[in-house]
mmCIF file of C-alpha atoms in Angstrom:
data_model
loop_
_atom_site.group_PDB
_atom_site.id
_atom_site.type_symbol
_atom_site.label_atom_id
_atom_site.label_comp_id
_atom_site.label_asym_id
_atom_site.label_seq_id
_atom_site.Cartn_x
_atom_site.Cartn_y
_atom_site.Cartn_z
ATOM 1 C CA UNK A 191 0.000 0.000 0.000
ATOM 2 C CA UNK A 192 2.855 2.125 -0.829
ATOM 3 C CA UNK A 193 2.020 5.737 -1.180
ATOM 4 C CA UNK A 194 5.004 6.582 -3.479
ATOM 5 C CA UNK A 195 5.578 3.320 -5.348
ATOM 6 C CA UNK A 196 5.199 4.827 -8.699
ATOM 7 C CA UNK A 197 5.708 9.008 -8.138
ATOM 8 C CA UNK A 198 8.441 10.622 -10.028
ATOM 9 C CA UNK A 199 11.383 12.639 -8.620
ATOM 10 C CA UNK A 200 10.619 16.403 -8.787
ATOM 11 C CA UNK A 201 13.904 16.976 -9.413
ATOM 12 C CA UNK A 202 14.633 14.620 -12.162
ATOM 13 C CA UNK A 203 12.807 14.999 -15.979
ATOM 14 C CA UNK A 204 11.066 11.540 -16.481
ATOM 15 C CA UNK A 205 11.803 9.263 -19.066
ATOM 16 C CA UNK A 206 9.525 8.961 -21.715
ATOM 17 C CA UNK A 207 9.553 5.042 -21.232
ATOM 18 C CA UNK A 208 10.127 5.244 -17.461
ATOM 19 C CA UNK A 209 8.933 6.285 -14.161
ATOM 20 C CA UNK A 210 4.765 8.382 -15.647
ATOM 21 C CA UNK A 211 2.394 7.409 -12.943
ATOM 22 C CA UNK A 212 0.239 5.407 -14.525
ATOM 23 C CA UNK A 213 -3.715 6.432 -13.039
ATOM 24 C CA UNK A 214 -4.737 2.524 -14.020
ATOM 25 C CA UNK A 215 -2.353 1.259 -10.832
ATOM 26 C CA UNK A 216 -3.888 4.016 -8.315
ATOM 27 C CA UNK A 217 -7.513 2.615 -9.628
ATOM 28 C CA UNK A 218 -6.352 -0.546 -8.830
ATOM 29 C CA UNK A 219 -5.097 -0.369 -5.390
ATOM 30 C CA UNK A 220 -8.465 2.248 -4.452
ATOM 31 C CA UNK A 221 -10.595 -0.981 -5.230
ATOM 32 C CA UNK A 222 -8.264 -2.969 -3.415
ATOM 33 C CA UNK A 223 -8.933 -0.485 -0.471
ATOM 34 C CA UNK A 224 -12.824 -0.598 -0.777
ATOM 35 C CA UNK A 225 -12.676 -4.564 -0.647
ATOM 36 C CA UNK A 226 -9.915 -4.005 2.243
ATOM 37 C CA UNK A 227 -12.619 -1.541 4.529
ATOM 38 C CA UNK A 228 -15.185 -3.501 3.488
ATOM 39 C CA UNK A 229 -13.836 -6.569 5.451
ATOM 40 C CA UNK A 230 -12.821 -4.661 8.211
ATOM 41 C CA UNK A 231 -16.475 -3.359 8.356
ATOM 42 C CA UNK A 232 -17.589 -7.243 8.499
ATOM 43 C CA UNK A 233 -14.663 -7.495 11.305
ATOM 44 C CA UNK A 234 -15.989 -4.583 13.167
ATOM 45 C CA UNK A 235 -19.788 -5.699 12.957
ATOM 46 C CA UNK A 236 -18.634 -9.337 14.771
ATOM 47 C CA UNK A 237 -15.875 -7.729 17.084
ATOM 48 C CA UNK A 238 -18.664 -5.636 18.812
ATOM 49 C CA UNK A 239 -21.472 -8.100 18.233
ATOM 50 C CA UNK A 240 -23.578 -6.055 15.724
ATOM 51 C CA UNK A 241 -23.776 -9.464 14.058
ATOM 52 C CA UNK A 242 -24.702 -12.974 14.939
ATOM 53 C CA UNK A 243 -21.471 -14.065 14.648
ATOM 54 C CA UNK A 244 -18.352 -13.226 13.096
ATOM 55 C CA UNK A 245 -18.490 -13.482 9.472
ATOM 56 C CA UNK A 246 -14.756 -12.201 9.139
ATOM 57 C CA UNK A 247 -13.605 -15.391 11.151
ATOM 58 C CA UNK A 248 -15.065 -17.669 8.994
ATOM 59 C CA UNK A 249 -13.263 -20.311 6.268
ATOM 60 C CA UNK A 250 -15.223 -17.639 3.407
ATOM 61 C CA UNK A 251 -13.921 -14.621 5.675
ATOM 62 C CA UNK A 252 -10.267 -15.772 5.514
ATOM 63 C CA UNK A 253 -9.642 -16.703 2.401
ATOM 64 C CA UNK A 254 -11.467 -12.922 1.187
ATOM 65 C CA UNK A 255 -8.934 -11.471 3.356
ATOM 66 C CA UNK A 256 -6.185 -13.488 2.163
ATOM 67 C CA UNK A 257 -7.102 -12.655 -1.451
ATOM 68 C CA UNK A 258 -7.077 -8.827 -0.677
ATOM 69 C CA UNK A 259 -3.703 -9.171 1.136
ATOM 70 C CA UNK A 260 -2.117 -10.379 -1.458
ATOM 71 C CA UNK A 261 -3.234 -8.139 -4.355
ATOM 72 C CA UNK A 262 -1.966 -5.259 -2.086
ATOM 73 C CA UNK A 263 1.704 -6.924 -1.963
ATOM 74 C CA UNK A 264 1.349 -7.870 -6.186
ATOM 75 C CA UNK A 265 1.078 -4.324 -6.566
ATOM 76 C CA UNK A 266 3.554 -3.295 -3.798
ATOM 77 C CA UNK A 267 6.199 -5.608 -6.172
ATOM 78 C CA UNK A 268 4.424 -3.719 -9.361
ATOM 79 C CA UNK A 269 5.206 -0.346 -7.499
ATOM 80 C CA UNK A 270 8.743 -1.274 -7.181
ATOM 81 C CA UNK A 271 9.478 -2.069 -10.761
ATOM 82 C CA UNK A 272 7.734 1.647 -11.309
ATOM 83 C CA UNK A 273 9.870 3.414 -8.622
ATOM 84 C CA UNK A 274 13.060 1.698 -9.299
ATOM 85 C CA UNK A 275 12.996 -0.221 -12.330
ATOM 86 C CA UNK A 276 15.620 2.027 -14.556
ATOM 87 C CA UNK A 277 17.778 1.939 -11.267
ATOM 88 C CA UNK A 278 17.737 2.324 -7.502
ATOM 89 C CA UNK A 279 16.534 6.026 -6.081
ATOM 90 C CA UNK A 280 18.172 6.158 -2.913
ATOM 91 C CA UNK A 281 16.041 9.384 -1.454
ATOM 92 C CA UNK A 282 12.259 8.306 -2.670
ATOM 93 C CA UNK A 283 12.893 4.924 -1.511
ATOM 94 C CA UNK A 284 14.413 5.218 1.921
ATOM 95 C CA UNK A 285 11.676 8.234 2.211
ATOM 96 C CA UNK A 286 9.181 5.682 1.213
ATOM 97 C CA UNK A 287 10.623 3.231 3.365
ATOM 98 C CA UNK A 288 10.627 5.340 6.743
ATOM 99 C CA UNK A 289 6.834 6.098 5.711
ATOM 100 C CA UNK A 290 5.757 2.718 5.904
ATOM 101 C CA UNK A 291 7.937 1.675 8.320
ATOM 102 C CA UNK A 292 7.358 4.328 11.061
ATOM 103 C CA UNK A 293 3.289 3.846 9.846
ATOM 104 C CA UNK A 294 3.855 -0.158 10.668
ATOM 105 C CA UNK A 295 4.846 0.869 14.217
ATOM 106 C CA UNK A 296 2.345 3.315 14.992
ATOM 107 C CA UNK A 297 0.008 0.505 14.091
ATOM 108 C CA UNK A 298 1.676 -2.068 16.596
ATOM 109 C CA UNK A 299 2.022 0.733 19.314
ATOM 110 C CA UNK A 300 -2.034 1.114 18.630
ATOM 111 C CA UNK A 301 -2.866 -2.518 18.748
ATOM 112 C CA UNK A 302 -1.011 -2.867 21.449
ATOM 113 C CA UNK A 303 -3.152 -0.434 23.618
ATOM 114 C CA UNK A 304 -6.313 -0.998 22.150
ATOM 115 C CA UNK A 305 -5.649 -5.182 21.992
ATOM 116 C CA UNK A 306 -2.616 -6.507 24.318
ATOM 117 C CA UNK A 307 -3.822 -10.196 24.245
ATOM 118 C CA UNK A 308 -3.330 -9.645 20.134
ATOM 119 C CA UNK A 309 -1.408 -6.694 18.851
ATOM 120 C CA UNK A 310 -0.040 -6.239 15.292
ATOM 121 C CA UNK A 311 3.763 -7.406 15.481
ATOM 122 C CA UNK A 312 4.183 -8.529 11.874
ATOM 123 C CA UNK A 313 0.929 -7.011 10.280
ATOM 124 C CA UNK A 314 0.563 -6.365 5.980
ATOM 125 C CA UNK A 315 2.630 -3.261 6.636
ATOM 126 C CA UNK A 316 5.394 -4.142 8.520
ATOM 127 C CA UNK A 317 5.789 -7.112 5.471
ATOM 128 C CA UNK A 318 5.415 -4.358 2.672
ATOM 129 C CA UNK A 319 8.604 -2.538 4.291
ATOM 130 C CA UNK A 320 10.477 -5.508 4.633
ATOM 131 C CA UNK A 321 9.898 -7.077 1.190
ATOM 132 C CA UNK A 322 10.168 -3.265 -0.003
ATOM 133 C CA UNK A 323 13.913 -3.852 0.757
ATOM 134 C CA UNK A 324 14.421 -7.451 0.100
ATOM 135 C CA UNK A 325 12.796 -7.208 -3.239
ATOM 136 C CA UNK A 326 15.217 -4.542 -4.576
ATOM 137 C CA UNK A 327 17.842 -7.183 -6.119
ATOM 138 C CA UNK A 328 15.256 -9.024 -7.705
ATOM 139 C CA UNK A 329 14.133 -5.505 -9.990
ATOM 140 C CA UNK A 330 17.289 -6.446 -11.696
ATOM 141 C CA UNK A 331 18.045 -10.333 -12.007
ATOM 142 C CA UNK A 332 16.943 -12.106 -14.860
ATOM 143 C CA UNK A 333 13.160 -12.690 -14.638
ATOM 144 C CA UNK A 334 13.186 -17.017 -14.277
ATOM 145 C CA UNK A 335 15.298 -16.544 -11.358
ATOM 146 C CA UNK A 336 12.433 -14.066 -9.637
ATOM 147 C CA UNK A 337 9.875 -16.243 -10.573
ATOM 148 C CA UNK A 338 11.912 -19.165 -8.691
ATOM 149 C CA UNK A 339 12.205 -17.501 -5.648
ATOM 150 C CA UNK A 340 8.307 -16.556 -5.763
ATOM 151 C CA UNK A 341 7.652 -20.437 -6.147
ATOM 152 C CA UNK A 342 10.301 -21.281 -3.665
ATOM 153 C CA UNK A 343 8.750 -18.768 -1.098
ATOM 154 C CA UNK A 344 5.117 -19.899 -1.953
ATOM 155 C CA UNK A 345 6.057 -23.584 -0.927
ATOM 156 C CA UNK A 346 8.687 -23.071 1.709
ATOM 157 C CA UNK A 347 5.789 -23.221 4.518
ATOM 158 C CA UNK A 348 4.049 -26.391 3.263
ATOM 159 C CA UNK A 349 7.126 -28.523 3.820
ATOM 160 C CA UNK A 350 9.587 -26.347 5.797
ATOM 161 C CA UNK A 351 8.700 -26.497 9.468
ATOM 162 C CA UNK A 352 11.213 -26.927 12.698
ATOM 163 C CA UNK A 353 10.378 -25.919 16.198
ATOM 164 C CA UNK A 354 13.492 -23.585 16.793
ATOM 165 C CA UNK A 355 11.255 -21.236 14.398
ATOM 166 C CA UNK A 356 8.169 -21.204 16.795
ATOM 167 C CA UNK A 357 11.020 -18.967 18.768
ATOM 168 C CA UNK A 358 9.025 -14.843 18.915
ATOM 169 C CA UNK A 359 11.960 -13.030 17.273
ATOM 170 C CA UNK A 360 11.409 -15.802 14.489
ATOM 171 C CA UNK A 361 7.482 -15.631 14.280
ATOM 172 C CA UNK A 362 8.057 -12.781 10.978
ATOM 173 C CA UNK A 363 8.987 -15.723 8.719
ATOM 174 C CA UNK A 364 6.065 -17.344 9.129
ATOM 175 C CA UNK A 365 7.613 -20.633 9.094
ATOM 176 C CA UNK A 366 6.734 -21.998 13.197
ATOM 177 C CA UNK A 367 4.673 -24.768 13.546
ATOM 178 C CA UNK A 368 1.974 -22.673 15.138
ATOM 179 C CA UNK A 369 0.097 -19.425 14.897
ATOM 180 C CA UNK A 370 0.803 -16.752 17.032
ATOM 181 C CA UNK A 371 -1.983 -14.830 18.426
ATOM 182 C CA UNK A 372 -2.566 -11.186 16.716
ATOM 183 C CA UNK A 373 -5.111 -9.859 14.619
ATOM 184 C CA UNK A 374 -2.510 -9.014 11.763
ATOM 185 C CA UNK A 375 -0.013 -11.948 10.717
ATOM 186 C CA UNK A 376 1.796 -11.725 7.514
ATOM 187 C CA UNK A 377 4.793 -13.115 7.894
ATOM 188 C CA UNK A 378 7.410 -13.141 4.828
ATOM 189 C CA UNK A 379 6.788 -16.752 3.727
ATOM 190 C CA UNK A 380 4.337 -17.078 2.081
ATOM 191 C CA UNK A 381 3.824 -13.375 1.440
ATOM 192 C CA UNK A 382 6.926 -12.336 0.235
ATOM 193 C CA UNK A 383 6.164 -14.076 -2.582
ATOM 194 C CA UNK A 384 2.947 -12.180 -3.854
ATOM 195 C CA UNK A 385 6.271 -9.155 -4.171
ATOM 196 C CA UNK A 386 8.355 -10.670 -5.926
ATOM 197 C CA UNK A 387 4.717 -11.873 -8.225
ATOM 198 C CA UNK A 388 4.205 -8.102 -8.921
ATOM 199 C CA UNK A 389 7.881 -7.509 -9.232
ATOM 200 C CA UNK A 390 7.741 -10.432 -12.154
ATOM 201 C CA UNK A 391 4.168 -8.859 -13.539
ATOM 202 C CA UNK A 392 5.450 -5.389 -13.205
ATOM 203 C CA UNK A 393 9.026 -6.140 -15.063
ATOM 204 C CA UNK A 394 7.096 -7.894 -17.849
ATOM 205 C CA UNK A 395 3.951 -6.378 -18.142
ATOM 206 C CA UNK A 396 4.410 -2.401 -17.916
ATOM 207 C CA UNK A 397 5.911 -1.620 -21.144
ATOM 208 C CA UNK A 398 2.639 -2.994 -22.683
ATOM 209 C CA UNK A 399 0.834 -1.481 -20.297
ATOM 210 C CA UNK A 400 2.226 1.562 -21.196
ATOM 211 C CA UNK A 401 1.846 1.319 -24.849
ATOM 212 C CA UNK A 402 -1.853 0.354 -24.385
ATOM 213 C CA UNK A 403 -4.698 2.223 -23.947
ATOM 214 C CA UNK A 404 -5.542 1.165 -20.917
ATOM 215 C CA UNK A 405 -2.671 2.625 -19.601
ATOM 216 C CA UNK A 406 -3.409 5.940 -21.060
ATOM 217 C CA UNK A 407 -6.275 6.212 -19.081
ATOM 218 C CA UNK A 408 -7.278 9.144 -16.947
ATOM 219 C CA UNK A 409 -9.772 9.991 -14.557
ATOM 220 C CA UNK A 410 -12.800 11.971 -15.831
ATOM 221 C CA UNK A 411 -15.199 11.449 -13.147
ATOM 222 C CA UNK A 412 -15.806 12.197 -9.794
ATOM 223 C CA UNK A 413 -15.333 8.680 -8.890
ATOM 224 C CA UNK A 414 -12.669 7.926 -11.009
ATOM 225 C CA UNK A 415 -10.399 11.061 -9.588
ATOM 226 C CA UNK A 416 -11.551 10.438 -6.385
ATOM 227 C CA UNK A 417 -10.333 6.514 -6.672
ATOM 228 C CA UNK A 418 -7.097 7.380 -7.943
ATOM 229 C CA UNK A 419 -6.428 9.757 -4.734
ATOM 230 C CA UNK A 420 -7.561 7.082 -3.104
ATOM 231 C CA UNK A 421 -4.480 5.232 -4.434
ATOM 232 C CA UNK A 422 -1.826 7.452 -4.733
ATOM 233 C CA UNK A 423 -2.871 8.269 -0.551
ATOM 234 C CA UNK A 424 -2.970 4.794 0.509
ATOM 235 C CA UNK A 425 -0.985 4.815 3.378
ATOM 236 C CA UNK A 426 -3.409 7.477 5.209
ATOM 237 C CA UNK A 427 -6.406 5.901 3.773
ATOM 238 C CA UNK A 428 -4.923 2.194 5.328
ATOM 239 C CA UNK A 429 -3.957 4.306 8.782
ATOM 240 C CA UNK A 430 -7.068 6.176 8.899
ATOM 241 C CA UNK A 431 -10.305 3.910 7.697
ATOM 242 C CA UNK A 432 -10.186 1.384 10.940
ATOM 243 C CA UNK A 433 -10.155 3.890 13.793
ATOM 244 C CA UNK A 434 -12.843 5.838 11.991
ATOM 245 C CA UNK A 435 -14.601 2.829 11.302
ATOM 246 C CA UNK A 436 -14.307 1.379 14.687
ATOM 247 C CA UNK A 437 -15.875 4.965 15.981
ATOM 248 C CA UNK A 438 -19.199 5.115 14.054
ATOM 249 C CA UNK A 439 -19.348 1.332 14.677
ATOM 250 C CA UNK A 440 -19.242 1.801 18.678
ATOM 251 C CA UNK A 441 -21.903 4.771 18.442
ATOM 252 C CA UNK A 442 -23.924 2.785 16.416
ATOM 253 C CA UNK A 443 -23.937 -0.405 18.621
ATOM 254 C CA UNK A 444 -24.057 1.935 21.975
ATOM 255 C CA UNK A 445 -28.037 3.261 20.251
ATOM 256 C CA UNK A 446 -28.985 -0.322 19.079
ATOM 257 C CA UNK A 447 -27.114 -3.007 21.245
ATOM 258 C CA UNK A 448 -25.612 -6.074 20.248
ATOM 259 C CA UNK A 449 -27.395 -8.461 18.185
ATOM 260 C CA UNK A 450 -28.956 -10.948 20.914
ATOM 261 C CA UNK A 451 -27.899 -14.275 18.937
ATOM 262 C CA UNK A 452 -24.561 -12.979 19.338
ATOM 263 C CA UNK A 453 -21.957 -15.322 19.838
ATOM 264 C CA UNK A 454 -24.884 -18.126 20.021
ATOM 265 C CA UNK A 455 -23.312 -20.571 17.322
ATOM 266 C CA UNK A 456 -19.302 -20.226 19.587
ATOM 267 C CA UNK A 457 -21.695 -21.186 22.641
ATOM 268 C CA UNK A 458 -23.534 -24.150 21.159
ATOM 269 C CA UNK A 459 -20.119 -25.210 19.891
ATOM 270 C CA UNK A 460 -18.514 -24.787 23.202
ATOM 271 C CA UNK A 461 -21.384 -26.692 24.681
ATOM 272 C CA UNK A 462 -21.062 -29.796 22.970
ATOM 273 C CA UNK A 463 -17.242 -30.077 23.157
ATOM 274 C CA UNK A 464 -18.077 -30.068 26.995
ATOM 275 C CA UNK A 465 -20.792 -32.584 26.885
ATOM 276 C CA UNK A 466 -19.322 -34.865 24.993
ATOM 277 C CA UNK A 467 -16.012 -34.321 26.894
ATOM 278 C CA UNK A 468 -17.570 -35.360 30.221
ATOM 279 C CA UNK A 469 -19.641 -38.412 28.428
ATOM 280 C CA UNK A 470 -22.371 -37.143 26.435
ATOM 281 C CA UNK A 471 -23.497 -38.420 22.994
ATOM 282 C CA UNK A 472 -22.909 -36.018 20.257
ATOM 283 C CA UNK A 473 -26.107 -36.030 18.772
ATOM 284 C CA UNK A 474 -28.032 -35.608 22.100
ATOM 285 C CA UNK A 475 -25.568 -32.637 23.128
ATOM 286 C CA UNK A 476 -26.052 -31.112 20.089
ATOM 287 C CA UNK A 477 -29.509 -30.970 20.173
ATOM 288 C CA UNK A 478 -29.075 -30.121 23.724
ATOM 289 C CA UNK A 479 -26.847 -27.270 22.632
ATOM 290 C CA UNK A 480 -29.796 -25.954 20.904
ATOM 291 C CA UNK A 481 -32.402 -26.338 23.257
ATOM 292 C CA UNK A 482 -30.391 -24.709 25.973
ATOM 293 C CA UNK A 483 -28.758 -21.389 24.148
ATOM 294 C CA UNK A 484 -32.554 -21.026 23.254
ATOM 295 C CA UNK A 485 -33.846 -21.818 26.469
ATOM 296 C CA UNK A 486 -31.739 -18.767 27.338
ATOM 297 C CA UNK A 487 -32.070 -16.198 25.342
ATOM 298 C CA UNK A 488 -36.066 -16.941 26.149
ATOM 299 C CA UNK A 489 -35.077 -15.636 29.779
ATOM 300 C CA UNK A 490 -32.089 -13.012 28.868
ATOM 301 C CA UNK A 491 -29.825 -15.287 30.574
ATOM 302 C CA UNK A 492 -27.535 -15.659 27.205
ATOM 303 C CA UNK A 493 -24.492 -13.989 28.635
ATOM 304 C CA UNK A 494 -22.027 -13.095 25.376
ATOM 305 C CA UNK A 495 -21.065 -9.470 26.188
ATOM 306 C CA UNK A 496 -19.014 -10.359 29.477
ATOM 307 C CA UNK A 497 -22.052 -9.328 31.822
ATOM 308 C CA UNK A 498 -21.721 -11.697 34.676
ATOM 309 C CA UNK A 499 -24.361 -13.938 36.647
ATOM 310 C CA UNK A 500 -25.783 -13.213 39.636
ATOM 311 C CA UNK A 501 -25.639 -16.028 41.777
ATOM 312 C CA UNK A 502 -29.502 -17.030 41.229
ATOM 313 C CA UNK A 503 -29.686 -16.445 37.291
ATOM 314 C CA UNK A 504 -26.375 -19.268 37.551
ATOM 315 C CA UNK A 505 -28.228 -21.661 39.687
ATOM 316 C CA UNK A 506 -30.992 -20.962 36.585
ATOM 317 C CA UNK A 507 -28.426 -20.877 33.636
ATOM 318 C CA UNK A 508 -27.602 -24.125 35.191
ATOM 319 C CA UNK A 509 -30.877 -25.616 36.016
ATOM 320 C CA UNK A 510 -32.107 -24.898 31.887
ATOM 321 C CA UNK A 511 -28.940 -26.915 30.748
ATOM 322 C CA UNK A 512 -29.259 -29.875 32.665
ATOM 323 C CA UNK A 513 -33.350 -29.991 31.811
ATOM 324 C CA UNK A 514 -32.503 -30.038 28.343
ATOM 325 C CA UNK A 515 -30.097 -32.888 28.493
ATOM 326 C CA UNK A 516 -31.909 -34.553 30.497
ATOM 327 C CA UNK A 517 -35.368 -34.441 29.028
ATOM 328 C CA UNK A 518 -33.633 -35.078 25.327
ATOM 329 C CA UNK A 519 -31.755 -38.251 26.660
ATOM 330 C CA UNK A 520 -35.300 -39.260 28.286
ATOM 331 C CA UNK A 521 -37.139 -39.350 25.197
ATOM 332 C CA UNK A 522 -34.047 -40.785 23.102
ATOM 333 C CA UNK A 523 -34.441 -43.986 25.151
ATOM 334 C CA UNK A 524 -38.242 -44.180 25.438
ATOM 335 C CA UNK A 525 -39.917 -47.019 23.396
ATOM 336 C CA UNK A 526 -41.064 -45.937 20.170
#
């Protein structure tokens, strides 16, 4: 989401064949940034239970976010190849670099206030300024070797595992045998690779790009200037769209309340790994599961937003459960 990837020195006349912004890319990475808000938005919703349930958490919710993480680090490798494809410029790239860099730790320094148990460490931006610097060689090797490492990165985690690189100062390589807990991970491997992708793309594709009339396009509309200073701004827009998000999100939720079913599909989950842990039979705790969380909610006794008990609306909470187990087991063994 580099700001800068493709923005010509003032001070130095730009080639004809070389370093023109091209409007296409900033249109590009602005609808990258819509589909980027607009899963933060489903985030939000299910991080302050405007939603049943967390749609952003889900198999569908991952691999969206996934998808949009690694178009912005394709076009992060495409903004290279724009920047510094006729040669390395020291002064835009290290400014570049201290922009994204100094942005990645005002986003862990945030995190880390606003969620200790899972702060940013090694978030999408704190991977853009690494590969920013890792990928500068490759702007200049010959193009099979680039698209080698990309492969080599892309695979590296699905065979490449060894438990001296579960070790913290190692979790930014991604290549642990577990997950670390933060609401941001993207670690170099896989991700580096998606860079060096755009560096490939960018290296072989531009010229034509150039030549064609797409890339001779220019904004005419009001949407189509406003998306391209949507791209060329990316940095603020990435920086700015959560917090104001998260703030019309909280006023909203503070008029309406949570959603009541809230959380109810983690609870009946939770209850039947317990029942069947202490002996039940999955089908009857599922149904169980079911009977109860609605049995609940019937008498606002659903407890999702960390509200806790009193001691007689436990001895109830309690009392519900057990009926329902007990009254589905009863008629599971009845004679038909």
């Amino acid at each position: 989401m580099s700001t800068d990837a493709n923005r010509p020195e003032p001070s130095r006349p730009t080639p004809a064949s070389g370093q023109r912004r091209l409007p296409i890319i900033d249109a590009v990475r602005a609808a990258a940034l819509l589909a980027m808000a607009s899963y933060h938005t489903l985030w939000d919703l299910g991080y302050l239970r405007l939603t049943a349930e967390n749609y952003a958490l889900t198999p569908a919710g991952h691999r969206a976010a996934e998808a949009i993480a690694g178009t912005f680090l394709t076009l992060v490798g495409v903004g290279l190849v724009l920047m510094n494809g006729h040669g390395v410029r020291v002064r835009p790239t290290l400014t570049r670099l201290a922009r994204i860099g100094g942005a990645a730790l005002l986003v862990t320094a945030g995190t880390w206030l606003a969620f200790p148990d899972a702060y940013v460490f090694f978030g999408i931006l704190h991977c853009i300024a690494v590969a920013s610097v890792l990928g500068l060689p490759f702007l200049f090797l010959p193009l099979p070797v680039t698209m080698l490492a990309a492969a080599a990165i892309f695979a590296a985690p699905l065979w490449l595992h060894a438990p001296v690189l579960d070790a913290p100062i190692l979790f930014f390589l991604g290549l642990g045998t577990g997950t670390p807990r933060t609401n941001d991970y993207v670690p170099l491997f896989p991700w580096f690779g998606f860079v060096l992708t755009g560096i490939f793309v960018g290296r072989l594709g531009l010229p034509r790009l150039r030549r064609s009339s797409l890339g001779a396009w220019a904004p005419r509309t009001t949407l189509g200037r406003a998306a391209t200073f949507a791209g060329r701004h990316s940095l603020v827009v990435y920086l700015v769209h959560q917090p104001v998000l998260l703030g019309l999100l909280t006023g909203l939720v503070t008029l309406t309340g949570p959603n009541p079913h809230a959380g109810l599909r983690a609870f009946r989950a939770d209850y039947v790994r317990i029942c069947t842990r202490t002996g039940g039979e999955l089908p009857l705790c599922r149904i169980a599961a079911r009977c109860t969380s609605e049995a609940l909610l019937k008498e606002d006794l659903f407890r999702e937003d960390g509200r806790p008990f009193s001691a007689p609306e436990r001895l109830r909470a309690q009392a519900l459960s057990q009926g329902c187990y007990g009254a589905i087991e009863a008629a599971s063994r009845a004679p038909r």
